[in-house]
Structures are given as C-alpha cells and as structure tokens.
Short mmCIF file of C-alpha atoms in Angstrom, two decimals:
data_model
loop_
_atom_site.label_atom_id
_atom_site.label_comp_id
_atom_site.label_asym_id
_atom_site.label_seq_id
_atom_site.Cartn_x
_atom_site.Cartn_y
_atom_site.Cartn_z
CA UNK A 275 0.00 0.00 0.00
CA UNK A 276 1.30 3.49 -0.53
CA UNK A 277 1.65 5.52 2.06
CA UNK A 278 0.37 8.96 1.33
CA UNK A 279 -0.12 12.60 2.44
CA UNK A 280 -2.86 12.55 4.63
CA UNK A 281 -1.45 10.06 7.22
CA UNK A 282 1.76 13.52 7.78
CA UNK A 283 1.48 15.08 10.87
CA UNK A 284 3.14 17.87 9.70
CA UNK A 285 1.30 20.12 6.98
CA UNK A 286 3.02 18.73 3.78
CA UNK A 287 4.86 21.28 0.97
CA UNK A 288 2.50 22.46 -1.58
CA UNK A 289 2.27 20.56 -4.89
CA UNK A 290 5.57 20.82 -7.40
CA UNK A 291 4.63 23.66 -10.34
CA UNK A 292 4.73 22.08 -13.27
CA UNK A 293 6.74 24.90 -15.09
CA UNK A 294 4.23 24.36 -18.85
CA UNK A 295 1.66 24.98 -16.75
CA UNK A 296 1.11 28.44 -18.04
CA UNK A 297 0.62 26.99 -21.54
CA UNK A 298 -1.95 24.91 -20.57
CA UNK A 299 -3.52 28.19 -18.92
CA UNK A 300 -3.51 29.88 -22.34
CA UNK A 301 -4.92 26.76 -24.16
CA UNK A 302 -7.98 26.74 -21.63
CA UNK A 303 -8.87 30.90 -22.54
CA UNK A 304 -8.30 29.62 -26.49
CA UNK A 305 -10.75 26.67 -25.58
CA UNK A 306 -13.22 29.72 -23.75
CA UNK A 307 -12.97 31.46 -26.71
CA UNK A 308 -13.63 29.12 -28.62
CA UNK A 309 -17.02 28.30 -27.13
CA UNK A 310 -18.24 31.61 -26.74
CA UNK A 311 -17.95 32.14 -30.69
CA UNK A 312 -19.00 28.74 -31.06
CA UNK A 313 -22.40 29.32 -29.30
CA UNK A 314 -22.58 32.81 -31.37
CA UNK A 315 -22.41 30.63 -34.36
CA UNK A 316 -24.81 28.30 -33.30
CA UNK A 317 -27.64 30.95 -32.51
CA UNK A 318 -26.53 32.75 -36.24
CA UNK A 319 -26.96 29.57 -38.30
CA UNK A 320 -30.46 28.62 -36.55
CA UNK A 321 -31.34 31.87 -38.35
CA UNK A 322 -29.80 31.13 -41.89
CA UNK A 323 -32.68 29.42 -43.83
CA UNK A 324 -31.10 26.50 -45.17
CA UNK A 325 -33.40 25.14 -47.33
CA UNK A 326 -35.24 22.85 -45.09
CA UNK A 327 -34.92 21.37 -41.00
CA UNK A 328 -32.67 18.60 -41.55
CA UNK A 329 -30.01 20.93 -42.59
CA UNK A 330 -30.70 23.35 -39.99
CA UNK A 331 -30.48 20.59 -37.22
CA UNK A 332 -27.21 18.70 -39.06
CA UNK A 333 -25.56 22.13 -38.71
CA UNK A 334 -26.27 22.68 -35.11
CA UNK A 335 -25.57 19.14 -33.80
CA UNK A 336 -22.46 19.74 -35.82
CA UNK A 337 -21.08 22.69 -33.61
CA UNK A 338 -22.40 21.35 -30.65
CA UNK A 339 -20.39 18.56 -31.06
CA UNK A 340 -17.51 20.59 -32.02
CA UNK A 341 -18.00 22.36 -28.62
CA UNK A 342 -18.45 19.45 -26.51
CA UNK A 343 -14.74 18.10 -27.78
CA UNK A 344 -13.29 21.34 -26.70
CA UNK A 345 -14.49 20.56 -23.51
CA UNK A 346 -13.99 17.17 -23.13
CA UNK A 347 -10.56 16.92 -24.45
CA UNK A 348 -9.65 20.12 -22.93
CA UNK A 349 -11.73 21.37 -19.36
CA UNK A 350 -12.02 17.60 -18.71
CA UNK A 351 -8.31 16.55 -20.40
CA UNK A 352 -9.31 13.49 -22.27
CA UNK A 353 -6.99 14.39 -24.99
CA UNK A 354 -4.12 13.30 -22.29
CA UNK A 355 -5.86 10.86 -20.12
CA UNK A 356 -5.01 7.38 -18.96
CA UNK A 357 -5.77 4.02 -20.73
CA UNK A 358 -8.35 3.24 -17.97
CA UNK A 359 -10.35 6.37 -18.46
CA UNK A 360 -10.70 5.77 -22.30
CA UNK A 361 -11.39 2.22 -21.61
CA UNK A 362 -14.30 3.43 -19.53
CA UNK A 363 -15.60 5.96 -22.00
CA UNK A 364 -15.27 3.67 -25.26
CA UNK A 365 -17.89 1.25 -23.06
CA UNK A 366 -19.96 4.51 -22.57
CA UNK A 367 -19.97 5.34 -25.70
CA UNK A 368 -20.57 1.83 -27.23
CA UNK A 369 -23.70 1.77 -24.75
CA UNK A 370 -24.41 5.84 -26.10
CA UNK A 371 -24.47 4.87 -30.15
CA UNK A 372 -26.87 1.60 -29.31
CA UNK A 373 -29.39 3.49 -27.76
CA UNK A 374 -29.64 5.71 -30.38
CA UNK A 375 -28.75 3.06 -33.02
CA UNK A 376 -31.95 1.34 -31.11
CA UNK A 377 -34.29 5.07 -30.83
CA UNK A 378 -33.64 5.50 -35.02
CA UNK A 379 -34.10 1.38 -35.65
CA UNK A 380 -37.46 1.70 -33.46
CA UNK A 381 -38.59 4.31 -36.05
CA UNK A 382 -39.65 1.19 -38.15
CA UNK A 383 -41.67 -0.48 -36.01
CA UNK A 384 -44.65 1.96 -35.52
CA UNK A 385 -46.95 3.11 -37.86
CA UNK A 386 -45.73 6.81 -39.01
CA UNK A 387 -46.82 9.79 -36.70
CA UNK A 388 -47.97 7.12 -33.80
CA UNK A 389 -47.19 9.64 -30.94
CA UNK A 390 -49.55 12.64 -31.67
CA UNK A 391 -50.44 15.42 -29.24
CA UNK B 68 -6.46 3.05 8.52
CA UNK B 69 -6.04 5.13 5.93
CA UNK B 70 -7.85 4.89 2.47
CA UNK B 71 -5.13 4.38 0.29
CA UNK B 72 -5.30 6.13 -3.21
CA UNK B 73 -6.93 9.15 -1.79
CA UNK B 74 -3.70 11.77 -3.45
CA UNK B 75 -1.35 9.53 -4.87
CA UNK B 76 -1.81 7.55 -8.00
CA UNK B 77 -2.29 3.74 -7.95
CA UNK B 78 0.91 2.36 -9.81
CA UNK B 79 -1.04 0.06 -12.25
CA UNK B 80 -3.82 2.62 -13.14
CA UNK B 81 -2.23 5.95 -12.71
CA UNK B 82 -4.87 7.42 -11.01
CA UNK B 83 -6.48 7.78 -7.99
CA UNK B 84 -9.71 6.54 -6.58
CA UNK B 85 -11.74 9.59 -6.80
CA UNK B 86 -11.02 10.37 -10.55
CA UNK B 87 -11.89 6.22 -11.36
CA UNK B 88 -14.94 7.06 -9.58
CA UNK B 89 -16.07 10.18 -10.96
CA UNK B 90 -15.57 9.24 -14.12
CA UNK B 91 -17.96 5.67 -13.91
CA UNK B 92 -20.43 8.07 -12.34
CA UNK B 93 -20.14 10.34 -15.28
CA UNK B 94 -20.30 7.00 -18.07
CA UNK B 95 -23.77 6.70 -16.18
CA UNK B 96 -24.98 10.26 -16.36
CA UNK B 97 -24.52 9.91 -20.13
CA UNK B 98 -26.73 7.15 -20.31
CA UNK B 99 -29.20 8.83 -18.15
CA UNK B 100 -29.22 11.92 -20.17
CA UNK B 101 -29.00 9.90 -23.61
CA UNK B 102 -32.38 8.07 -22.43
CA UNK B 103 -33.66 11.17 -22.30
CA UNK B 104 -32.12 12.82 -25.67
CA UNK B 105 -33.82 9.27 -26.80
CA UNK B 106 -37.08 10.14 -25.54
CA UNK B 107 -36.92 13.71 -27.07
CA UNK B 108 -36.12 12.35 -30.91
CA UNK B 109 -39.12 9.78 -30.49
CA UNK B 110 -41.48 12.69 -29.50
CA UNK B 111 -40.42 14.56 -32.33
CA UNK B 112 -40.29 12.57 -34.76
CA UNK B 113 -43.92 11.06 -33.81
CA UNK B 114 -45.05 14.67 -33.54
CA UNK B 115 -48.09 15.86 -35.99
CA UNK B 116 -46.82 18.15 -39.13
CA UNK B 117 -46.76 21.74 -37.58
CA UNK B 118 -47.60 20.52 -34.26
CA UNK B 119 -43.96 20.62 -32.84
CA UNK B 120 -43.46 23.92 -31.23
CA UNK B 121 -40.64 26.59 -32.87
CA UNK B 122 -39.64 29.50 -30.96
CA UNK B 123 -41.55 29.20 -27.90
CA UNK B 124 -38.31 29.78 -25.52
CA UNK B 125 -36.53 32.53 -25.69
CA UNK B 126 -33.19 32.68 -27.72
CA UNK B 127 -31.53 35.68 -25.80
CA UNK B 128 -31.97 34.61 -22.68
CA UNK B 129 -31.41 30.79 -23.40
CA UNK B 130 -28.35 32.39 -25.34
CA UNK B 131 -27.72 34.19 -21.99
CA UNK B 132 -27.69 31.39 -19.71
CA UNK B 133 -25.10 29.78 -22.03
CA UNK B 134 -22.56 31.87 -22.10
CA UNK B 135 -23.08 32.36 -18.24
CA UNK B 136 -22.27 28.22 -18.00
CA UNK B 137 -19.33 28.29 -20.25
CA UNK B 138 -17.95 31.67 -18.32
CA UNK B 139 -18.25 28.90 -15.16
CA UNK B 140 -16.61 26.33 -16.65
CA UNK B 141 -13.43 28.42 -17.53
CA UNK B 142 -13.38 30.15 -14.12
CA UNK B 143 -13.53 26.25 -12.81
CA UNK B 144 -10.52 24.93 -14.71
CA UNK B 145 -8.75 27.87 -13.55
CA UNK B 146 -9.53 27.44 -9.76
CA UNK B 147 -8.18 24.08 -10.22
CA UNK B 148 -5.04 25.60 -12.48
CA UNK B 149 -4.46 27.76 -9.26
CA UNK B 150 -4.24 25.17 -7.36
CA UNK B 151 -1.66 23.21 -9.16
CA UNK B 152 0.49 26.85 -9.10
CA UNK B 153 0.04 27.11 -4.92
CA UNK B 154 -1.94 29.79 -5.84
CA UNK B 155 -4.87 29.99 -2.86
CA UNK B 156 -6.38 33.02 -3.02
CA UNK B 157 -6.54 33.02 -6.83
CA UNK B 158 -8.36 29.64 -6.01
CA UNK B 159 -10.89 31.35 -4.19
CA UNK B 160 -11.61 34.11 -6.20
CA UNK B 161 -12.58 31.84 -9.54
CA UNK B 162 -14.50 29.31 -7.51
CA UNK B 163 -16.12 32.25 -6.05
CA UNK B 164 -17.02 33.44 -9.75
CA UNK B 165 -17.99 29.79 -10.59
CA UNK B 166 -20.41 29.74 -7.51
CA UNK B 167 -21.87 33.14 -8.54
CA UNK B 168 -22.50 31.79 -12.15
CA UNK B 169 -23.90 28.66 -11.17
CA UNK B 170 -26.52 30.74 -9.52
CA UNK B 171 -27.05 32.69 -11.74
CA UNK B 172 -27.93 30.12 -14.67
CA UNK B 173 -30.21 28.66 -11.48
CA UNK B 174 -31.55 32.60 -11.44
CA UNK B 175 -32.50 32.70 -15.16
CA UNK B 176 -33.80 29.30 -15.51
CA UNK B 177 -36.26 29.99 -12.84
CA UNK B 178 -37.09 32.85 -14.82
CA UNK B 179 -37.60 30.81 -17.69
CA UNK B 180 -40.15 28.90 -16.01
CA UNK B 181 -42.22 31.24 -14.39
CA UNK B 182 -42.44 32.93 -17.65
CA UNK B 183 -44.17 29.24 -18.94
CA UNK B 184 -45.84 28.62 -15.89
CA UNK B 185 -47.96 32.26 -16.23
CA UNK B 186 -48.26 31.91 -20.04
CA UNK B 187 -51.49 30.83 -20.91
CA UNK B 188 -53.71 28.93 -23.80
CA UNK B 189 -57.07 30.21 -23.67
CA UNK B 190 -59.45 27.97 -26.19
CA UNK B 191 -62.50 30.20 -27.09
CA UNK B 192 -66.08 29.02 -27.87
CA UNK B 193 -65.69 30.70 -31.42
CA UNK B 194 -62.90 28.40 -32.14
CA UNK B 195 -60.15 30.63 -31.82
CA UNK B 196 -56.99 30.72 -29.81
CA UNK B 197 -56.26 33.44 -27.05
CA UNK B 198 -52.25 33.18 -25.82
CA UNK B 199 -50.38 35.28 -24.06
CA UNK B 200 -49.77 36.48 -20.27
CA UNK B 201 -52.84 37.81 -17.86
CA UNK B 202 -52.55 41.06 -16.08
CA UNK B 203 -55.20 40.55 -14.55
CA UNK B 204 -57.22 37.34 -13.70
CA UNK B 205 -60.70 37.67 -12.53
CA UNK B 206 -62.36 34.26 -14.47
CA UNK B 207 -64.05 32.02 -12.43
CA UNK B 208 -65.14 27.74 -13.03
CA UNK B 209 -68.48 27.66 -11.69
CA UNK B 210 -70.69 24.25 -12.53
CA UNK B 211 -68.33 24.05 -15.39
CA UNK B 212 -68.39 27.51 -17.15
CA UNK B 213 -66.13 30.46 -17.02
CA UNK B 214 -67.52 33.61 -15.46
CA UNK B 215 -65.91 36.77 -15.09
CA UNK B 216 -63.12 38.17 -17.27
CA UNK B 217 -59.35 38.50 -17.78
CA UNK B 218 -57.13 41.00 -19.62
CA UNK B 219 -54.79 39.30 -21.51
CA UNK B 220 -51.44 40.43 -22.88
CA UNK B 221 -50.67 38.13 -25.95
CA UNK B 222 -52.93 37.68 -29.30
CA UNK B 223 -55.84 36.07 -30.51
CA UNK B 224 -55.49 32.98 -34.04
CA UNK B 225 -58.38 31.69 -35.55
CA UNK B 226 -55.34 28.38 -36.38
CA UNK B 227 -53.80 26.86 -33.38
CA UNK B 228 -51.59 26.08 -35.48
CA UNK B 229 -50.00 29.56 -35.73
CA UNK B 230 -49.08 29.22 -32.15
CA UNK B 231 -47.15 26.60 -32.99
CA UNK B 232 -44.41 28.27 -35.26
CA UNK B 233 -43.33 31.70 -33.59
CA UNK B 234 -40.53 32.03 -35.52
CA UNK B 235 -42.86 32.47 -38.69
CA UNK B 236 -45.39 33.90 -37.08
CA UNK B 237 -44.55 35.59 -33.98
CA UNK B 238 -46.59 36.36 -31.27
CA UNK B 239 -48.24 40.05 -31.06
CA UNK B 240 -48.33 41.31 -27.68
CA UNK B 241 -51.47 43.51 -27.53
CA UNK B 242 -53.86 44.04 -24.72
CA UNK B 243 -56.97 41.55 -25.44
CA UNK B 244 -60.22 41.71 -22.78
CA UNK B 245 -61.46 37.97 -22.50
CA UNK B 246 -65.16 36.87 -21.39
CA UNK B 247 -65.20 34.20 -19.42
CA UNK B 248 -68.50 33.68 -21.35
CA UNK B 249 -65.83 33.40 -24.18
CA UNK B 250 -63.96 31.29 -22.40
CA UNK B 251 -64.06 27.35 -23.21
CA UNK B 252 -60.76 26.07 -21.63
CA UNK B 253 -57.45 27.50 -20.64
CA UNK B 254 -53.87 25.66 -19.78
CA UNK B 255 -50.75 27.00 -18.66
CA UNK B 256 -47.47 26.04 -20.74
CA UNK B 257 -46.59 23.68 -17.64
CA UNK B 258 -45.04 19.94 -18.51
CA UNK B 259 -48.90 18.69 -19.13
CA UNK B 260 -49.22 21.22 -21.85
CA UNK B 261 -47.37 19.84 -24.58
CA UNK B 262 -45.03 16.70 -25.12
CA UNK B 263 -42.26 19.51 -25.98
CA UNK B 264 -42.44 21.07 -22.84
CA UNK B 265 -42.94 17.93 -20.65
CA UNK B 266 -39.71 16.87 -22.39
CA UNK B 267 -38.39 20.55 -22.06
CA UNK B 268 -38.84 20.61 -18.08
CA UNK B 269 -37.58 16.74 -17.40
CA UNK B 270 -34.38 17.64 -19.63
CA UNK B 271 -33.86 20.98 -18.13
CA UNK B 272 -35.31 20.26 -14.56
CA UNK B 273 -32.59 17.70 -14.63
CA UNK B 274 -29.80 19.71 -15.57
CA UNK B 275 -30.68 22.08 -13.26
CA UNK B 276 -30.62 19.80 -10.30
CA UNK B 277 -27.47 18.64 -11.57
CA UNK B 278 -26.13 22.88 -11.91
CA UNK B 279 -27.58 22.79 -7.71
CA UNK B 280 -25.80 19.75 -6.93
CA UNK B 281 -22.68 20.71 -8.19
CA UNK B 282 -22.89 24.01 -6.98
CA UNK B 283 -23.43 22.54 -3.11
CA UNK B 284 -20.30 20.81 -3.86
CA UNK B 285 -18.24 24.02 -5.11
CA UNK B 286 -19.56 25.80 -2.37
CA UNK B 287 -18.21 23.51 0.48
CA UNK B 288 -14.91 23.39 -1.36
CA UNK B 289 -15.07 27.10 -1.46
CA UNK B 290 -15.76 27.30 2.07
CA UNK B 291 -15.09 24.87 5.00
CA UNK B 292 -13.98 22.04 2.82
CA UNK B 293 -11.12 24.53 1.47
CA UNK B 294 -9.69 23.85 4.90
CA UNK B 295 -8.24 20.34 3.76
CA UNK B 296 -5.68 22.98 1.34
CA UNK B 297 -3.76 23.43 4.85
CA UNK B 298 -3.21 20.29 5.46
CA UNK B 299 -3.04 18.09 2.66
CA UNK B 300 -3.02 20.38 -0.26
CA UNK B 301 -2.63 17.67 -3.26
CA UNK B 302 -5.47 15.90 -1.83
CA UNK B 303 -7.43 19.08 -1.84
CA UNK B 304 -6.26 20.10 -5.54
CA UNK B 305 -7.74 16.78 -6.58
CA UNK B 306 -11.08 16.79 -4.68
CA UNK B 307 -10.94 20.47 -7.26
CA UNK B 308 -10.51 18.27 -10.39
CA UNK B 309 -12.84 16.10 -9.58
CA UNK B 310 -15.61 18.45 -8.54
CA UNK B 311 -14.68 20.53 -11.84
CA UNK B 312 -14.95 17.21 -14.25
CA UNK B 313 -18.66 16.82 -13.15
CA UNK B 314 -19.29 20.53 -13.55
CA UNK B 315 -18.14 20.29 -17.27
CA UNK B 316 -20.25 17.24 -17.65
CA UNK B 317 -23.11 19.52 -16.57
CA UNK B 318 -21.90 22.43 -19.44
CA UNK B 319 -21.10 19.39 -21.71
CA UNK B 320 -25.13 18.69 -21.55
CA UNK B 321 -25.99 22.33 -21.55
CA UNK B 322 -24.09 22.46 -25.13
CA UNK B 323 -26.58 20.29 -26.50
CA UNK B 324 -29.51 20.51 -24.67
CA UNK B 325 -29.18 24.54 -25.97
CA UNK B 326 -29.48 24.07 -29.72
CA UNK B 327 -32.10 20.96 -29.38
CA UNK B 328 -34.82 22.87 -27.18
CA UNK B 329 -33.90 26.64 -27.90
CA UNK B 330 -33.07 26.73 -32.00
CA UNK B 331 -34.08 23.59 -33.48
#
C-alpha cells in the first residue's frame, strides 16, 4: 500500500509547479474562446434558412459537437488521459451509439406519426 | 487506517480513486441523459406536421444562460489551475465566480419557467386561440363555465396552429379583454401542456438539479472544505478536479440541450 499525504502530521509542501503549466492556462482561454464564438455561431446559423430542417439541425448538432470536444478533451483533459479512463468511455460510448442506433431502428416499427399530441 | 489512493496515484492505473470514480459516475450520467435525448427524438419525430413547437423559448436569454455556463466552466478549470500553481487566493476568487454563475444560470432558468408557468392557452367558444400572459385574472369555473373576465397580454389565431411556429409567425403582444362567457378552456405552458415542454422541463429540470448539486459541492470546497488545502493540499487540488470534471459534464449537456430545445 502506498503511504500517502494525509497520514503527515506535519502540513506537507504544496504541490511541485509544473513549469508548462502556463501553456496549458492559455490553451484553456483559447478553448473559452472558442465556445463563446461557437455558441454565437450556433444561434446565427439557426437563423440562416437553409433550405429545409434537416439541414438546420445537421448544422447545429455539428457545432455542438464541435464544442463538446473542446471541452472534453480540454476542461475535462481526455486528450491526455489514462488508458483506464478511455477504456471506460469507449464502453460509454458503445452503450451511447446503441441506444440511439436502437431510438432511429425503433422508427420502423410503428406506424408513421404514432405519438400525436 | 487510511484509504489508500486518496492523493497519490495507484501504480497500475495511474490514477487515484476519486477520478476512477467520478468518471464511472459520469459513463452513467450519459446514459441517463441519452435516455432522455432518446425520448426527445421519439417525441419529435412522432409529432403531428406543424404541431412541434418553434420559438416558444426565448433565444436571448437561453443564449444568456449559455454563455453564463461556459464563463463557469473556464473560471472552474482555472480554480483548479491555481491550485496546481500554490496559488490559494486566486483559487478562491474563480470558484467564487464559478459559484456566482452557477446561480445565476439557477436565477434565469427559474425565470424561464415562471415565464411558462404564467403563459397561458385560452381555447374560445368561437374556435379561436387566445395566448399570451394575464394582467389581470378575474375568471371564475363555476358548474363548469367560465364567469368573469381576464385582460390578456398576448394575441388572438383563428389556427392553433400559428401558435405553434413563432418564428414564422410571432406572437403580437397587444392588450386583449377575455369573457369568461368566451372562455371554453385554458392551460398553462406547464409539462402537461405539450409533449415539448414535458420533455423541455424533465431535460432541463434535470440539468438544473445537476447545476444545484454541483454548486453545493463548489460551495463547500469554497468554504469549509477549502480547509483540507492546509493540510493536505494535493489531496485538496484533486477533490478540485474532480468536482470541476462533473461541472463540465453539466456544461457538456448544456451544449446540446441549448441548440435541441432553444433553435431547433
């Protein structure tokens, strides 16, 4: 077992700087950035009439997406994680695209316009 | 004995407990908020032609509330970054501006719904369509009918359907005196309203328990759990990551829960 930290009666020394640490600082305001015009864009193109929904939903999903890497890889640091973290999210997102592999299939089994209001 | 793994990495994993755990919570919140997603695209797609509502929440505000939970989630990576740099007080100050934003997204959602929980559907006995807010409510059920009257602040459509698509045909806010001898049934824009806004307020009521949850958390870090930074400050800088990871699950939602109720 390791020993760590907590069992020190003394107060323990801060945390080692990691001296590229102020790099990472100015890739988390480009990431901020980022999403602020991202979200801009998003309201703008719900705006542009595309011709008809589909297109107006593809391009929304598409920068929402786009968005939601930034913050994963980035805020959450997937993009340098360790294998058991992307072991756990390639099972979540297995489990993710079957349910709505399984919500699209299930299209075909009801009569068209089955839920109505 | 101590829990082992509580600041120091496990040798064959690299990691420590908390961030194994956080992370297998968070693989179940996606499911959770994928079931919903899942129950959102079957209500839509089931939905009547022109009976799926456009435009009724507003883009501004929703816009608004956005930009308020991004703003959070920078100001929460950096109270962790602060951290790592022995930085305390800089610690406090963005998880002070983290708290402040998660209240107020809390702040305008609640806005949000008292503005749909005082809009109202009135169906008329001509056929028509009354919507908008009251000013002032004087109707009355008695043995069934309406008496009294209201004064309404919306518009009147002879097609419900027009209610359905503000963007094309937005609402008119003029001041309308209604009957209750007019008056053949009215309904707030409450969950039972529509299978939009049931949808809307499970999604969002969700998400906003989650924002309230997380916030409790931030706030006892902020405050008497920040205590932990004098004694066993890597430990502390960790409970920090792991508290920020679930509050950019919660904007991580927020990015698509924005576009799929406000714009689409």
């Amino acid at each position: 077992m390791d020993a760590h930290p907590a069992s020190s009666a003394t107060a323990p020394a801060p945390p080692a700087v990691d001296p590229h640490f102020r790099e990472h600082l100015r890739r988390y305001l480009f990431v901020f950035y980022a999403l602020l015009f991202g979200t801009l864009i998003t309201v703008g193109a719900s705006y542009i009439p595309w011709g008809n929904r589909e297109i107006n939903i593809g391009v929304a999903l598409f920068i929402a997406i786009g968005k939601a890497s930034l913050v994963a890889c980035y805020f959450m640091h997937l993009i340098s994680e360790r294998k058991m973290i992307y072991g756990i999210m390639a099972f979540t997102a297995v489990f993710f695209i079957g349910l709505m592999f399984l919500t699209i299939w299930s299209f075909a089994d009801f009569p068209w316009h089955t839920v109505t209001h | 004995m101590e829990i082992p793994y509580t600041a120091q990495p496990r040798r064959d994993t690299g990691l420590y407990n908390a961030k194994v755990g956080i992370w297998l919570f968070l693989a179940s919140e996606v499911m959770l908020f994928g079931a919903l997603f899942s129950a959102y695209i079957l209500l839509r797609v089931g939905a009547e032609d022109g009976l799926w509502p456009h435009g009724w929440l507003n883009i501004p505000v929703g816009t608004c509330n956005t930009l308020v939970l991004i703003t959070s989630s920078i100001t929460t990576v950096m109270a962790w970054a602060s951290c790592k740099m022995n930085q305390f007080g800089r610690f406090k100050f963005f998880h002070a501006c983290t708290l402040c934003l998660a209240l107020t997204f809390v702040g305008i959602k609640s806005y949000e719904y008292h503005d749909k929980f005082t809009h109202y559907e009135i169906a008329l006995n001509d056929g028509k369509f009354a919507d908008g807010h009251f000013i002032e409510n004087k109707l009355q059920l008695v043995n069934g009918a309406y008496t009294g009257y209201a004064l309404l602040k919306g518009h009147i459509v002879a097609d419900r359907k027009e209610l359905f698509n503000l963007r094309e045909h937005p609402a008119r806010h003029e001041e309308l005196r209604i009957e209750g001898t007019q008056v053949k049934s009215l309904e707030n824009y409450g969950p039972r309203h529509h299978a939009y806004l049931a949808i809307y307020f499970t999604l969002t009521g969700l998400h906003a328990l989650h924002v309230i949850g997380g916030a409790i958390v931030i706030g006892f870090l902020w405050g008497p759990g920040s205590r932990l930074w004098q004694t066993d400050p890597e430990r502390f800088t960790n409970r920090i990551e792991i508290s920020g990871l679930f509050w950019h699950f919660v904007d991580l939602v927020w990015i698509f829960l924005f576009p799929v109720l406000y714009l689409l």
